[in-house]
Coordinates of C-alpha atoms in Angstrom, one line a residue:
M9 CA 104.9 159.4 1.9
L10 CA 102.8 156.5 3.1
V11 CA 99.0 156.2 3.3
G12 CA 97.2 153.5 5.2
V13 CA 93.6 152.6 4.1
H14 CA 91.5 150.6 6.5
T15 CA 89.7 148.1 4.2
A16 CA 88.1 145.5 6.4
Y17 CA 84.6 146.6 5.4
P18 CA 81.5 144.3 5.1
T19 CA 79.4 147.3 3.7
R20 CA 79.1 149.6 0.8
H21 CA 81.8 151.8 2.3
A22 CA 84.3 149.3 1.0
R23 CA 83.8 150.8 -2.5
F24 CA 84.4 154.3 -1.1
A25 CA 87.7 153.1 0.5
H26 CA 88.8 151.3 -2.7
R27 CA 88.4 154.5 -4.7
F28 CA 90.9 156.1 -2.4
E29 CA 93.3 153.3 -3.4
A30 CA 92.6 153.7 -7.1
I31 CA 93.4 157.4 -7.0
L32 CA 96.6 156.8 -5.0
D33 CA 97.6 154.2 -7.5
H34 CA 96.9 156.6 -10.4
N35 CA 99.3 159.1 -8.8
R36 CA 101.9 156.4 -7.9
L37 CA 101.6 157.2 -4.2
E38 CA 102.6 154.4 -1.8
H39 CA 99.8 153.0 0.3
I40 CA 99.0 149.9 2.4
R41 CA 95.9 148.2 3.5
L42 CA 95.2 147.9 7.2
D43 CA 92.8 145.9 9.4
V44 CA 92.5 146.8 13.1
G45 CA 91.9 143.2 13.8
E46 CA 95.4 142.2 12.7
P47 CA 98.1 142.0 15.4
S48 CA 100.5 144.2 13.4
F49 CA 98.0 147.0 13.1
W50 CA 99.3 149.4 15.8
D51 CA 102.9 148.9 14.7
R52 CA 102.1 149.7 11.1
V53 CA 99.7 152.6 11.6
R54 CA 102.2 154.7 13.7
N55 CA 104.5 155.1 10.6
L56 CA 101.8 156.6 8.3
D57 CA 101.5 160.1 6.9
L58 CA 97.8 159.6 6.6
F59 CA 95.3 157.1 8.0
I60 CA 92.0 156.6 6.1
Y61 CA 89.1 154.9 7.9
W62 CA 85.9 155.9 6.1
W63 CA 83.2 154.3 8.1
G64 CA 79.4 154.0 7.8
H65 CA 76.3 154.2 9.9
E66 CA 76.0 150.7 11.2
Y67 CA 76.3 150.4 15.0
Y68 CA 79.3 148.0 14.8
E69 CA 81.2 150.3 12.4
R70 CA 80.8 153.3 14.8
Q71 CA 82.0 151.2 17.8
L72 CA 85.1 150.2 15.9
A73 CA 85.9 153.5 14.3
L74 CA 85.5 155.5 17.4
S75 CA 87.7 153.1 19.3
V76 CA 90.5 153.6 16.8
I77 CA 90.5 157.0 15.2
P78 CA 90.9 159.0 18.5
L79 CA 94.0 157.0 19.4
V80 CA 95.6 157.3 15.9
E81 CA 94.9 161.0 15.7
L82 CA 95.4 162.2 19.2
E83 CA 98.0 159.7 20.7
L84 CA 100.0 158.8 17.6
E85 CA 99.4 162.2 16.0
V86 CA 98.9 160.6 12.6
P87 CA 96.5 162.7 10.4
C88 CA 93.2 160.9 9.8
L89 CA 90.4 160.9 7.2
P90 CA 88.0 161.6 8.7
N91 CA 89.4 163.2 11.8
M92 CA 87.4 163.4 15.0
R93 CA 86.3 167.0 14.5
T94 CA 84.7 165.8 11.2
C95 CA 83.1 162.6 12.3
W96 CA 82.2 163.2 16.0
A97 CA 78.5 163.9 15.3
Y98 CA 78.1 161.5 12.4
D99 CA 74.8 159.6 12.4
D100 CA 73.8 161.2 15.7
K101 CA 71.0 163.7 15.1
I102 CA 71.1 164.8 18.7
R103 CA 74.8 165.7 18.6
E104 CA 74.2 167.5 15.3
Y105 CA 71.4 169.5 16.8
Y106 CA 73.3 170.4 19.9
M107 CA 76.4 171.4 17.9
M108 CA 74.5 173.6 15.5
R109 CA 72.2 175.3 18.0
L110 CA 75.1 176.0 20.4
H111 CA 76.7 178.2 17.8
G112 CA 73.5 179.7 16.4
Y113 CA 73.3 178.0 13.1
P114 CA 69.7 177.6 11.7
M115 CA 69.1 174.0 12.5
A116 CA 65.4 173.0 12.1
E117 CA 63.8 173.5 15.5
S118 CA 64.0 170.2 17.5
W119 CA 63.0 168.9 20.9
V120 CA 65.0 166.3 22.7
F121 CA 63.8 164.7 25.9
W122 CA 65.6 162.4 28.3
D123 CA 62.7 162.0 30.7
L124 CA 59.4 160.2 29.9
N125 CA 57.1 162.5 31.9
Q126 CA 58.6 165.7 30.4
A127 CA 58.1 164.3 26.9
L128 CA 54.5 163.3 27.6
D129 CA 53.7 166.7 29.1
W130 CA 55.2 168.5 26.2
M131 CA 53.3 166.4 23.7
E132 CA 49.9 167.6 25.1
A133 CA 50.5 171.1 23.8
A134 CA 52.9 170.5 20.9
D135 CA 52.1 171.9 17.5
L136 CA 51.3 169.0 15.1
P137 CA 52.4 167.5 12.8
L138 CA 55.9 166.7 14.0
V139 CA 58.7 164.7 12.6
F140 CA 59.8 161.8 14.8
K141 CA 63.4 160.6 14.3
L142 CA 65.8 158.1 15.9
R143 CA 69.2 159.7 16.5
G144 CA 70.8 157.4 13.9
G145 CA 69.9 155.9 10.5
A146 CA 70.3 156.7 6.8
G147 CA 67.9 157.1 3.9
S148 CA 64.9 158.2 6.0
S149 CA 64.6 154.7 7.4
N150 CA 64.0 156.0 11.0
V151 CA 61.9 159.0 10.2
V152 CA 58.1 159.3 10.4
L153 CA 55.5 162.1 10.4
V154 CA 53.3 162.1 13.5
K155 CA 50.0 163.8 12.9
D156 CA 48.1 163.2 16.1
R157 CA 48.8 163.1 19.9
P158 CA 47.9 159.4 20.5
S159 CA 50.5 158.4 18.0
G160 CA 53.1 160.8 19.5
R161 CA 52.4 159.4 23.0
R162 CA 52.8 155.8 21.8
L163 CA 56.2 156.6 20.3
I164 CA 57.3 158.4 23.4
R165 CA 56.3 155.5 25.7
R166 CA 57.9 153.0 23.3
M167 CA 61.2 154.9 23.4
F168 CA 61.3 154.9 27.2
K169 CA 60.2 151.3 27.6
S170 CA 61.1 148.6 25.1
G171 CA 62.9 151.0 22.7
M172 CA 63.3 150.6 19.0
T173 CA 66.1 149.2 16.8
S174 CA 67.3 151.1 13.8
G175 CA 65.2 150.3 10.7
N176 CA 62.3 149.2 12.8
V177 CA 60.5 152.4 13.5
P178 CA 56.7 151.7 13.2
L179 CA 55.4 152.7 9.8
S180 CA 58.7 154.0 8.6
V181 CA 58.0 152.0 5.4
V182 CA 54.6 153.5 4.8
R183 CA 56.1 156.9 5.9
R184 CA 53.5 158.4 8.2
I185 CA 51.5 157.8 11.3
G186 CA 48.1 158.9 12.3
N187 CA 45.7 159.2 9.3
N188 CA 45.0 155.7 8.0
P189 CA 43.8 153.2 10.7
W190 CA 44.9 150.2 8.6
R191 CA 48.4 151.5 8.2
T192 CA 48.5 152.2 11.9
L193 CA 47.3 148.7 12.7
Y194 CA 49.9 147.2 10.3
G195 CA 52.7 149.3 11.8
W196 CA 52.0 148.5 15.4
A197 CA 51.5 144.8 14.6
A198 CA 54.9 144.8 12.9
G199 CA 56.3 146.5 16.0
A200 CA 54.8 143.9 18.3
R201 CA 56.4 141.1 16.3
L202 CA 59.8 142.8 16.5
K203 CA 59.3 143.3 20.2
L204 CA 58.6 139.6 20.6
H205 CA 61.5 138.5 18.4
P206 CA 64.1 141.3 18.5
R207 CA 67.2 139.2 17.9
R208 CA 65.7 137.3 15.0
A209 CA 64.4 140.4 13.4
T210 CA 67.3 142.8 13.9
P211 CA 70.6 141.1 14.4
G212 CA 73.4 143.5 15.3
R213 CA 71.2 146.6 15.3
E214 CA 71.5 149.3 18.0
L215 CA 68.7 149.5 20.4
H216 CA 67.5 153.1 20.8
K217 CA 65.8 154.0 24.1
N218 CA 65.5 156.4 27.0
Y219 CA 65.4 159.5 24.8
V220 CA 63.0 160.9 22.2
L221 CA 63.6 163.3 19.4
F222 CA 61.1 165.4 17.4
Q223 CA 61.8 168.0 14.8
R224 CA 59.5 170.7 13.5
Y225 CA 57.7 169.7 10.3
L226 CA 58.4 172.2 7.5
P227 CA 55.6 172.0 4.9
G228 CA 55.9 173.2 1.4
N229 CA 59.2 171.6 0.7
D230 CA 59.0 169.2 -2.3
Y231 CA 62.8 168.7 -2.3
D232 CA 65.8 169.3 -0.2
T233 CA 69.1 170.7 -1.3
R234 CA 72.2 168.6 -0.5
V235 CA 75.4 170.7 -0.4
T236 CA 78.7 168.8 0.1
V237 CA 81.7 170.8 1.2
I238 CA 85.2 169.4 0.8
G239 CA 87.8 172.0 1.5
D240 CA 87.3 175.0 -0.8
R241 CA 84.7 173.2 -2.9
A242 CA 80.9 173.0 -2.6
F243 CA 79.0 170.4 -4.7
A244 CA 75.2 170.8 -4.7
F245 CA 72.1 169.1 -6.1
R246 CA 68.4 168.8 -5.4
R247 CA 66.8 165.6 -4.0
Y248 CA 63.0 165.4 -4.6
N249 CA 60.6 163.8 -2.3
G250 CA 59.3 160.3 -3.0
P251 CA 55.7 160.0 -4.3
K252 CA 53.2 161.0 -1.6
D253 CA 56.1 161.4 0.9
F254 CA 57.5 164.3 2.8
R255 CA 61.0 163.0 2.8
A256 CA 63.7 163.3 0.1
S257 CA 66.5 161.3 1.6
G258 CA 66.5 157.8 0.0
S259 CA 64.1 158.7 -2.8
G260 CA 66.7 158.5 -5.5
R261 CA 65.1 161.4 -7.4
M262 CA 67.9 164.0 -8.0
N263 CA 68.6 167.0 -10.1
W264 CA 72.1 168.3 -10.7
D265 CA 71.3 171.5 -12.6
R266 CA 73.4 174.2 -10.9
D267 CA 71.0 176.9 -11.9
M268 CA 68.4 175.4 -9.6
I269 CA 70.6 175.8 -6.5
D270 CA 69.9 178.5 -4.0
L271 CA 73.3 180.0 -3.3
R272 CA 72.3 180.9 0.3
F273 CA 72.6 177.2 1.1
V274 CA 76.1 177.1 -0.4
R275 CA 77.2 180.1 1.6
L276 CA 75.8 178.7 4.8
A277 CA 77.4 175.3 4.2
F278 CA 80.8 177.0 3.6
E279 CA 80.4 179.1 6.8
I280 CA 79.6 176.1 9.0
S281 CA 82.5 173.9 7.5
S282 CA 84.9 176.8 7.9
F283 CA 83.9 177.4 11.5
F284 CA 84.2 173.8 12.6
R285 CA 87.1 173.0 10.3
F286 CA 85.4 170.0 8.8
Q287 CA 87.3 168.0 6.2
S288 CA 84.1 166.8 4.6
M289 CA 80.5 167.5 5.3
A290 CA 77.2 167.1 3.4
Y291 CA 74.3 169.4 4.5
D292 CA 70.6 168.8 3.9
F293 CA 68.7 172.1 3.6
L294 CA 65.0 172.9 3.5
Y295 CA 63.1 176.2 3.6
D296 CA 61.4 177.4 6.8
S297 CA 58.1 179.2 6.8
D298 CA 59.6 182.5 5.6
R299 CA 61.7 180.8 2.9
S300 CA 64.9 181.1 4.9
P301 CA 67.4 178.3 4.9
S302 CA 66.9 175.6 7.5
L303 CA 69.4 172.9 8.1
C304 CA 67.9 169.5 8.8
E305 CA 70.8 167.1 8.9
L306 CA 74.5 166.8 8.2
S307 CA 76.8 163.9 7.5
Y308 CA 80.5 163.6 6.8
T309 CA 80.0 160.7 4.4
Y310 CA 77.6 160.3 1.4
V311 CA 77.2 158.5 -1.9
D312 CA 80.3 159.4 -3.8
A313 CA 78.7 158.9 -7.2
A314 CA 76.1 161.6 -6.5
V315 CA 78.9 164.1 -5.8
R316 CA 80.8 162.9 -8.9
E317 CA 77.7 163.6 -11.0
C318 CA 77.8 167.3 -10.2
P319 CA 78.9 169.3 -13.2
G320 CA 81.3 171.3 -11.1
F321 CA 81.7 173.1 -7.8
W322 CA 81.6 176.5 -6.2
D323 CA 84.7 177.8 -4.3
A324 CA 84.3 179.8 -1.1
S325 CA 84.1 183.0 -3.1
L326 CA 81.2 181.4 -5.1
R327 CA 83.2 181.2 -8.3
W328 CA 82.1 178.2 -10.4
H329 CA 84.6 175.5 -11.5
E330 CA 83.5 173.2 -14.2
G331 CA 84.2 169.4 -14.2
H332 CA 83.4 166.1 -12.5
F333 CA 85.3 165.2 -9.4
W334 CA 85.3 162.2 -7.2
P335 CA 85.1 163.3 -3.5
Q336 CA 88.0 160.9 -2.7
Y337 CA 90.2 162.9 -5.1
C338 CA 89.4 166.2 -3.4
L339 CA 89.9 164.7 0.1
L340 CA 93.3 163.3 -0.8
A341 CA 94.4 166.4 -2.5
D342 CA 93.7 168.4 0.7
A343 CA 94.9 165.9 3.2
L344 CA 98.2 165.3 1.4
D345 CA 98.6 168.9 0.2
L346 CA 98.9 167.8 -3.4
P347 CA 96.7 170.2 -5.4
D348 CA 98.2 168.9 -8.7
M349 CA 97.0 165.3 -8.1
R350 CA 95.3 163.6 -11.0
Q351 CA 92.1 161.6 -10.9
P352 CA 91.5 158.5 -13.1
D353 CA 89.1 159.0 -16.1

Protein backbone atom coordinates (compact mmCIF):
# COMPACT_ATOMS: atom_id res chain seq x y z
CA MET A 1 0.00 0.00 0.00
CA LEU A 2 1.39 3.39 -1.03
CA VAL A 3 -0.07 6.80 -0.17
CA GLY A 4 0.99 10.03 -1.85
CA VAL A 5 0.63 13.33 -0.01
CA HIS A 6 0.83 16.58 -1.91
CA THR A 7 2.82 18.85 0.42
CA ALA A 8 3.81 21.87 -1.67
CA TYR A 9 1.69 24.20 0.49
CA PRO A 10 2.47 27.83 1.30
CA THR A 11 -0.57 28.00 3.62
CA ARG A 12 -1.94 26.62 6.88
CA HIS A 13 -3.12 23.52 5.00
CA ALA A 14 0.48 22.31 5.13
CA ARG A 15 -0.15 21.43 8.79
CA PHE A 16 -3.29 19.53 7.84
CA ALA A 17 -1.30 17.53 5.27
CA HIS A 18 1.58 16.87 7.64
CA ARG A 19 -0.79 15.35 10.19
CA PHE A 20 -1.78 12.78 7.56
CA GLU A 21 1.91 11.90 7.33
CA ALA A 22 2.29 11.63 11.10
CA ILE A 23 -0.60 9.18 11.32
CA LEU A 24 0.73 7.12 8.42
CA ASP A 25 4.14 6.99 10.12
CA HIS A 26 2.53 5.95 13.41
CA ASN A 27 0.90 3.00 11.60
CA ARG A 28 4.03 2.20 9.58
CA LEU A 29 2.27 2.73 6.29
CA GLU A 30 4.40 3.67 3.31
CA HIS A 31 3.89 7.16 1.92
CA ILE A 32 5.67 9.63 -0.32
CA ARG A 33 5.57 13.37 -0.76
CA LEU A 34 4.47 14.76 -4.09
CA ASP A 35 4.60 18.14 -5.78
CA VAL A 36 2.70 18.62 -9.03
CA GLY A 37 5.40 21.05 -10.11
CA GLU A 38 7.99 18.27 -10.23
CA PRO A 39 8.56 16.58 -13.64
CA SER A 40 8.19 13.12 -12.09
CA PHE A 41 4.78 13.85 -10.55
CA TRP A 42 2.61 12.08 -13.14
CA ASP A 43 4.81 8.99 -13.26
CA ARG A 44 4.73 8.67 -9.47
CA VAL A 45 1.08 9.43 -8.85
CA ARG A 46 -0.22 6.69 -11.15
CA ASN A 47 1.20 4.00 -8.84
CA LEU A 48 -0.57 5.16 -5.68
CA ASP A 49 -3.31 3.48 -3.68
CA LEU A 50 -4.41 6.89 -2.37
CA PHE A 51 -3.60 10.48 -3.37
CA ILE A 52 -4.09 13.20 -0.76
CA TYR A 53 -4.32 16.81 -1.88
CA TRP A 54 -5.96 18.79 0.93
CA TRP A 55 -6.32 22.29 -0.48
CA GLY A 56 -7.53 25.62 0.84
CA HIS A 57 -9.64 28.58 -0.20
CA GLU A 58 -7.00 30.72 -1.88
CA TYR A 59 -7.63 31.27 -5.58
CA TYR A 60 -4.31 29.79 -6.71
CA GLU A 61 -4.89 26.68 -4.60
CA ARG A 62 -8.25 26.07 -6.25
CA GLN A 63 -6.76 26.56 -9.72
CA LEU A 64 -4.07 23.99 -9.05
CA ALA A 65 -6.15 21.41 -7.19
CA LEU A 66 -8.98 21.40 -9.72
CA SER A 67 -6.45 20.97 -12.52
CA VAL A 68 -4.99 17.87 -10.90
CA ILE A 69 -7.57 15.98 -8.84
CA PRO A 70 -10.02 15.25 -11.70
CA LEU A 71 -7.23 13.72 -13.79
CA VAL A 72 -5.85 11.60 -10.96
CA GLU A 73 -9.29 10.40 -9.89
CA LEU A 74 -11.07 10.00 -13.22
CA GLU A 75 -8.29 9.26 -15.72
CA LEU A 76 -5.76 7.38 -13.58
CA GLU A 77 -8.51 5.96 -11.33
CA VAL A 78 -6.46 6.60 -8.21
CA PRO A 79 -8.64 7.22 -5.12
CA CYS A 80 -8.31 10.80 -3.87
CA LEU A 81 -8.77 12.71 -0.63
CA PRO A 82 -10.78 14.77 -1.26
CA ASN A 83 -12.46 13.33 -4.32
CA MET A 84 -14.31 15.56 -6.76
CA ARG A 85 -17.72 14.73 -5.36
CA THR A 86 -16.52 16.05 -2.00
CA CYS A 87 -14.68 19.21 -3.08
CA TRP A 88 -16.60 20.32 -6.20
CA ALA A 89 -18.58 23.03 -4.37
CA TYR A 90 -15.86 24.00 -1.90
CA ASP A 91 -15.53 27.75 -1.27
CA ASP A 92 -18.28 28.50 -3.77
CA LYS A 93 -21.47 29.56 -2.03
CA ILE A 94 -23.38 29.68 -5.30
CA ARG A 95 -22.55 26.06 -6.10
CA GLU A 96 -23.45 25.12 -2.53
CA TYR A 97 -26.82 26.84 -2.78
CA TYR A 98 -27.67 25.37 -6.19
CA MET A 99 -26.66 21.88 -5.04
CA MET A 100 -28.70 21.94 -1.84
CA ARG A 101 -31.80 23.60 -3.30
CA LEU A 102 -31.84 21.23 -6.27
CA HIS A 103 -32.38 18.32 -3.90
CA GLY A 104 -34.67 20.11 -1.46
CA TYR A 105 -32.35 20.50 1.51
CA PRO A 106 -33.13 23.48 3.77
CA MET A 107 -30.45 25.92 2.65
CA ALA A 108 -31.01 29.46 3.87
CA GLU A 109 -33.02 31.29 1.21
CA SER A 110 -30.68 33.01 -1.22
CA TRP A 111 -30.88 35.14 -4.35
CA VAL A 112 -28.27 34.89 -7.08
CA PHE A 113 -28.26 37.33 -9.98
CA TRP A 114 -26.16 37.28 -13.13
CA ASP A 115 -27.69 40.43 -14.61
CA LEU A 116 -27.29 43.98 -13.24
CA ASN A 117 -30.78 45.23 -14.04
CA GLN A 118 -32.50 42.15 -12.63
CA ALA A 119 -30.58 42.58 -9.38
CA LEU A 120 -31.39 46.29 -9.11
CA ASP A 121 -35.08 45.71 -9.82
CA TRP A 122 -35.22 43.00 -7.18
CA MET A 123 -33.51 45.20 -4.58
CA GLU A 124 -36.33 47.77 -4.79
CA ALA A 125 -38.80 45.38 -3.15
CA ALA A 126 -36.50 43.02 -1.22
CA ASP A 127 -37.10 42.49 2.48
CA LEU A 128 -34.27 44.01 4.50
CA PRO A 129 -31.88 43.43 6.13
CA LEU A 130 -30.05 41.01 3.85
CA VAL A 131 -26.70 39.28 4.03
CA PHE A 132 -24.36 40.07 1.14
CA LYS A 133 -21.70 37.46 0.37
CA LEU A 134 -19.01 36.86 -2.17
CA ARG A 135 -19.16 33.32 -3.45
CA GLY A 136 -15.78 32.52 -1.83
CA GLY A 137 -13.90 33.35 1.34
CA ALA A 138 -13.38 32.04 4.87
CA GLY A 139 -13.96 33.34 8.38
CA SER A 140 -16.74 35.77 7.40
CA SER A 141 -14.20 37.96 5.61
CA ASN A 142 -16.51 38.49 2.62
CA VAL A 143 -19.83 38.82 4.43
CA VAL A 144 -21.69 41.99 5.45
CA LEU A 145 -25.18 42.86 6.65
CA VAL A 146 -27.01 45.26 4.33
CA LYS A 147 -29.66 47.31 6.15
CA ASP A 148 -30.81 49.83 3.53
CA ARG A 149 -31.47 49.92 -0.22
CA PRO A 150 -28.83 52.52 -1.18
CA SER A 151 -26.15 50.26 0.31
CA GLY A 152 -27.59 47.27 -1.51
CA ARG A 153 -27.65 49.13 -4.82
CA ARG A 154 -24.04 50.25 -4.37
CA LEU A 155 -22.91 46.69 -3.76
CA ILE A 156 -24.80 45.45 -6.81
CA ARG A 157 -23.33 48.10 -9.10
CA ARG A 158 -19.86 47.45 -7.74
CA MET A 159 -20.18 43.73 -8.44
CA PHE A 160 -21.22 44.33 -12.06
CA LYS A 161 -18.66 47.06 -12.75
CA SER A 162 -15.26 47.08 -11.05
CA GLY A 163 -15.94 43.98 -8.94
CA MET A 164 -14.38 43.09 -5.59
CA THR A 165 -11.42 41.00 -4.55
CA SER A 166 -11.70 38.48 -1.74
CA GLY A 167 -11.05 40.08 1.64
CA ASN A 168 -11.85 43.57 0.37
CA VAL A 169 -15.62 43.73 0.72
CA PRO A 170 -16.50 47.25 1.91
CA LEU A 171 -17.02 47.29 5.68
CA SER A 172 -16.42 43.59 6.11
CA VAL A 173 -14.08 44.51 8.96
CA VAL A 174 -16.65 46.66 10.77
CA ARG A 175 -19.19 43.98 9.88
CA ARG A 176 -22.21 45.89 8.65
CA ILE A 177 -23.38 48.52 6.19
CA GLY A 178 -26.06 51.13 6.47
CA ASN A 179 -26.49 52.52 9.99
CA ASN A 180 -23.38 54.50 10.87
CA PRO A 181 -22.42 57.17 8.31
CA TRP A 182 -18.80 57.30 9.50
CA ARG A 183 -18.40 53.56 9.07
CA THR A 184 -20.00 53.82 5.66
CA LEU A 185 -17.66 56.66 4.66
CA TYR A 186 -14.65 54.73 5.92
CA GLY A 187 -15.70 51.58 4.09
CA TRP A 188 -16.25 53.23 0.74
CA ALA A 189 -13.04 55.26 1.07
CA ALA A 190 -11.15 52.03 1.63
CA GLY A 191 -12.92 50.53 -1.38
CA ALA A 192 -11.93 53.49 -3.54
CA ARG A 193 -8.30 53.07 -2.54
CA LEU A 194 -8.40 49.40 -3.45
CA LYS A 195 -10.01 50.24 -6.77
CA LEU A 196 -7.20 52.70 -7.56
CA HIS A 197 -4.43 50.31 -6.47
CA PRO A 198 -5.83 46.79 -6.84
CA ARG A 199 -2.57 45.00 -7.50
CA ARG A 200 -0.71 46.63 -4.67
CA ALA A 201 -3.57 46.01 -2.25
CA THR A 202 -4.54 42.46 -3.13
CA PRO A 203 -1.82 40.47 -4.89
CA GLY A 204 -2.98 37.10 -6.12
CA ARG A 205 -6.61 37.55 -5.04
CA GLU A 206 -9.52 36.49 -7.19
CA LEU A 207 -11.62 39.29 -8.66
CA HIS A 208 -15.34 38.69 -8.12
CA LYS A 209 -17.65 40.37 -10.60
CA ASN A 210 -20.66 39.95 -12.91
CA TYR A 211 -22.78 38.23 -10.27
CA VAL A 212 -24.27 39.13 -6.91
CA LEU A 213 -25.38 36.91 -4.03
CA PHE A 214 -27.67 37.78 -1.13
CA GLN A 215 -28.88 35.48 1.62
CA ARG A 216 -31.85 35.91 3.94
CA TYR A 217 -30.88 37.33 7.32
CA LEU A 218 -31.97 35.03 10.15
CA PRO A 219 -32.28 37.09 13.35
CA GLY A 220 -32.23 35.63 16.83
CA ASN A 221 -29.20 33.40 16.25
CA ASP A 222 -26.45 34.13 18.76
CA TYR A 223 -24.45 31.16 17.54
CA ASP A 224 -24.29 28.63 14.76
CA THR A 225 -23.78 24.89 15.10
CA ARG A 226 -20.91 23.34 13.16
CA VAL A 227 -21.42 19.65 12.39
CA THR A 228 -18.54 17.85 10.68
CA VAL A 229 -19.38 14.48 9.14
CA ILE A 230 -16.59 12.06 8.25
CA GLY A 231 -17.92 8.68 7.22
CA ASP A 232 -20.10 7.31 10.03
CA ARG A 233 -19.01 10.02 12.50
CA ALA A 234 -20.48 13.41 13.28
CA PHE A 235 -18.52 15.88 15.41
CA ALA A 236 -20.39 18.98 16.56
CA PHE A 237 -19.87 22.19 18.51
CA ARG A 238 -21.31 25.65 18.83
CA ARG A 239 -19.66 28.81 17.51
CA TYR A 240 -20.85 32.02 19.15
CA ASN A 241 -21.11 35.35 17.37
CA GLY A 242 -18.45 37.97 17.86
CA PRO A 243 -19.27 41.00 20.05
CA LYS A 244 -21.93 43.19 18.40
CA ASP A 245 -21.79 40.96 15.34
CA PHE A 246 -24.26 38.70 13.54
CA ARG A 247 -21.59 36.25 12.37
CA ALA A 248 -20.06 33.30 14.18
CA SER A 249 -17.51 32.13 11.62
CA GLY A 250 -14.09 33.43 12.55
CA SER A 251 -15.11 34.61 16.03
CA GLY A 252 -13.03 31.97 17.83
CA ARG A 253 -15.75 31.61 20.49
CA MET A 254 -16.66 27.92 20.68
CA ASN A 255 -18.41 25.48 23.02
CA TRP A 256 -17.85 21.72 22.74
CA ASP A 257 -20.51 20.61 25.26
CA ARG A 258 -22.37 17.80 23.47
CA ASP A 259 -25.50 18.37 25.57
CA MET A 260 -25.87 21.77 23.87
CA ILE A 261 -26.17 20.24 20.39
CA ASP A 262 -29.54 20.07 18.65
CA LEU A 263 -29.54 16.55 17.21
CA ARG A 264 -31.74 17.66 14.32
CA PHE A 265 -28.62 19.30 12.92
CA VAL A 266 -26.68 16.06 13.28
CA ARG A 267 -29.40 14.00 11.56
CA LEU A 268 -29.63 16.44 8.68
CA ALA A 269 -25.85 16.55 8.24
CA PHE A 270 -25.73 12.75 8.08
CA GLU A 271 -28.59 12.71 5.58
CA ILE A 272 -26.88 15.17 3.24
CA SER A 273 -23.47 13.50 3.44
CA SER A 274 -25.02 10.10 2.79
CA PHE A 275 -27.01 11.34 -0.20
CA PHE A 276 -24.03 13.02 -1.88
CA ARG A 277 -21.50 10.42 -0.65
CA PHE A 278 -19.19 13.08 0.75
CA GLN A 279 -15.98 11.85 2.35
CA SER A 280 -15.79 14.87 4.62
CA MET A 281 -18.12 17.84 5.10
CA ALA A 282 -18.60 20.54 7.72
CA TYR A 283 -22.07 22.11 7.89
CA ASP A 284 -22.96 25.44 9.49
CA PHE A 285 -26.52 25.49 10.81
CA LEU A 286 -28.75 28.29 12.10
CA TYR A 287 -32.43 28.37 13.06
CA ASP A 288 -35.02 29.91 10.76
CA SER A 289 -38.02 31.92 11.97
CA ASP A 290 -39.89 28.83 13.24
CA ARG A 291 -36.76 27.30 14.85
CA SER A 292 -36.29 24.73 12.10
CA PRO A 293 -32.75 23.91 10.94
CA SER A 294 -31.40 26.15 8.18
CA LEU A 295 -28.11 25.33 6.48
CA CYS A 296 -26.02 28.41 5.73
CA GLU A 297 -22.74 27.04 4.37
CA LEU A 298 -20.76 23.85 3.94
CA SER A 299 -17.06 23.12 3.53
CA TYR A 300 -15.10 19.94 2.98
CA THR A 301 -12.16 21.34 5.00
CA TYR A 302 -11.98 22.99 8.40
CA VAL A 303 -9.71 23.63 11.36
CA ASP A 304 -8.64 20.15 12.43
CA ALA A 305 -7.93 21.11 16.05
CA ALA A 306 -11.54 22.24 16.52
CA VAL A 307 -12.77 18.78 15.50
CA ARG A 308 -10.10 17.12 17.67
CA GLU A 309 -11.39 19.12 20.66
CA CYS A 310 -14.81 17.44 20.46
CA PRO A 311 -15.27 14.95 23.35
CA GLY A 312 -16.53 12.32 20.93
CA PHE A 313 -18.84 11.77 17.98
CA TRP A 314 -22.27 10.46 17.06
CA ASP A 315 -22.62 7.63 14.57
CA ALA A 316 -25.40 7.56 11.98
CA SER A 317 -27.72 5.87 14.50
CA LEU A 318 -27.00 8.76 16.91
CA ARG A 319 -25.10 6.55 19.32
CA TRP A 320 -22.40 8.47 21.15
CA HIS A 321 -18.73 7.40 21.03
CA GLU A 322 -16.40 8.95 23.57
CA GLY A 323 -12.89 10.11 22.68
CA HIS A 324 -10.83 12.71 20.85
CA PHE A 325 -10.05 12.03 17.20
CA TRP A 326 -8.05 13.87 14.59
CA PRO A 327 -10.09 14.19 11.39
CA GLN A 328 -7.09 12.99 9.39
CA TYR A 329 -7.19 9.72 11.33
CA CYS A 330 -10.87 9.23 10.48
CA LEU A 331 -10.31 10.11 6.83
CA LEU A 332 -7.41 7.67 6.46
CA ALA A 333 -9.22 4.86 8.27
CA ASP A 334 -12.11 5.21 5.81
CA ALA A 335 -10.09 5.76 2.63
CA LEU A 336 -7.71 2.86 3.31
CA ASP A 337 -10.40 0.63 4.85
CA LEU A 338 -8.33 0.22 8.00
CA PRO A 339 -10.77 0.56 10.92
CA ASP A 340 -8.11 -0.62 13.39
CA MET A 341 -5.67 2.17 12.59
CA ARG A 342 -4.11 3.90 15.58
CA GLN A 343 -3.67 7.61 16.06
CA PRO A 344 -0.71 9.24 17.83
CA ASP A 345 -1.23 10.48 21.38
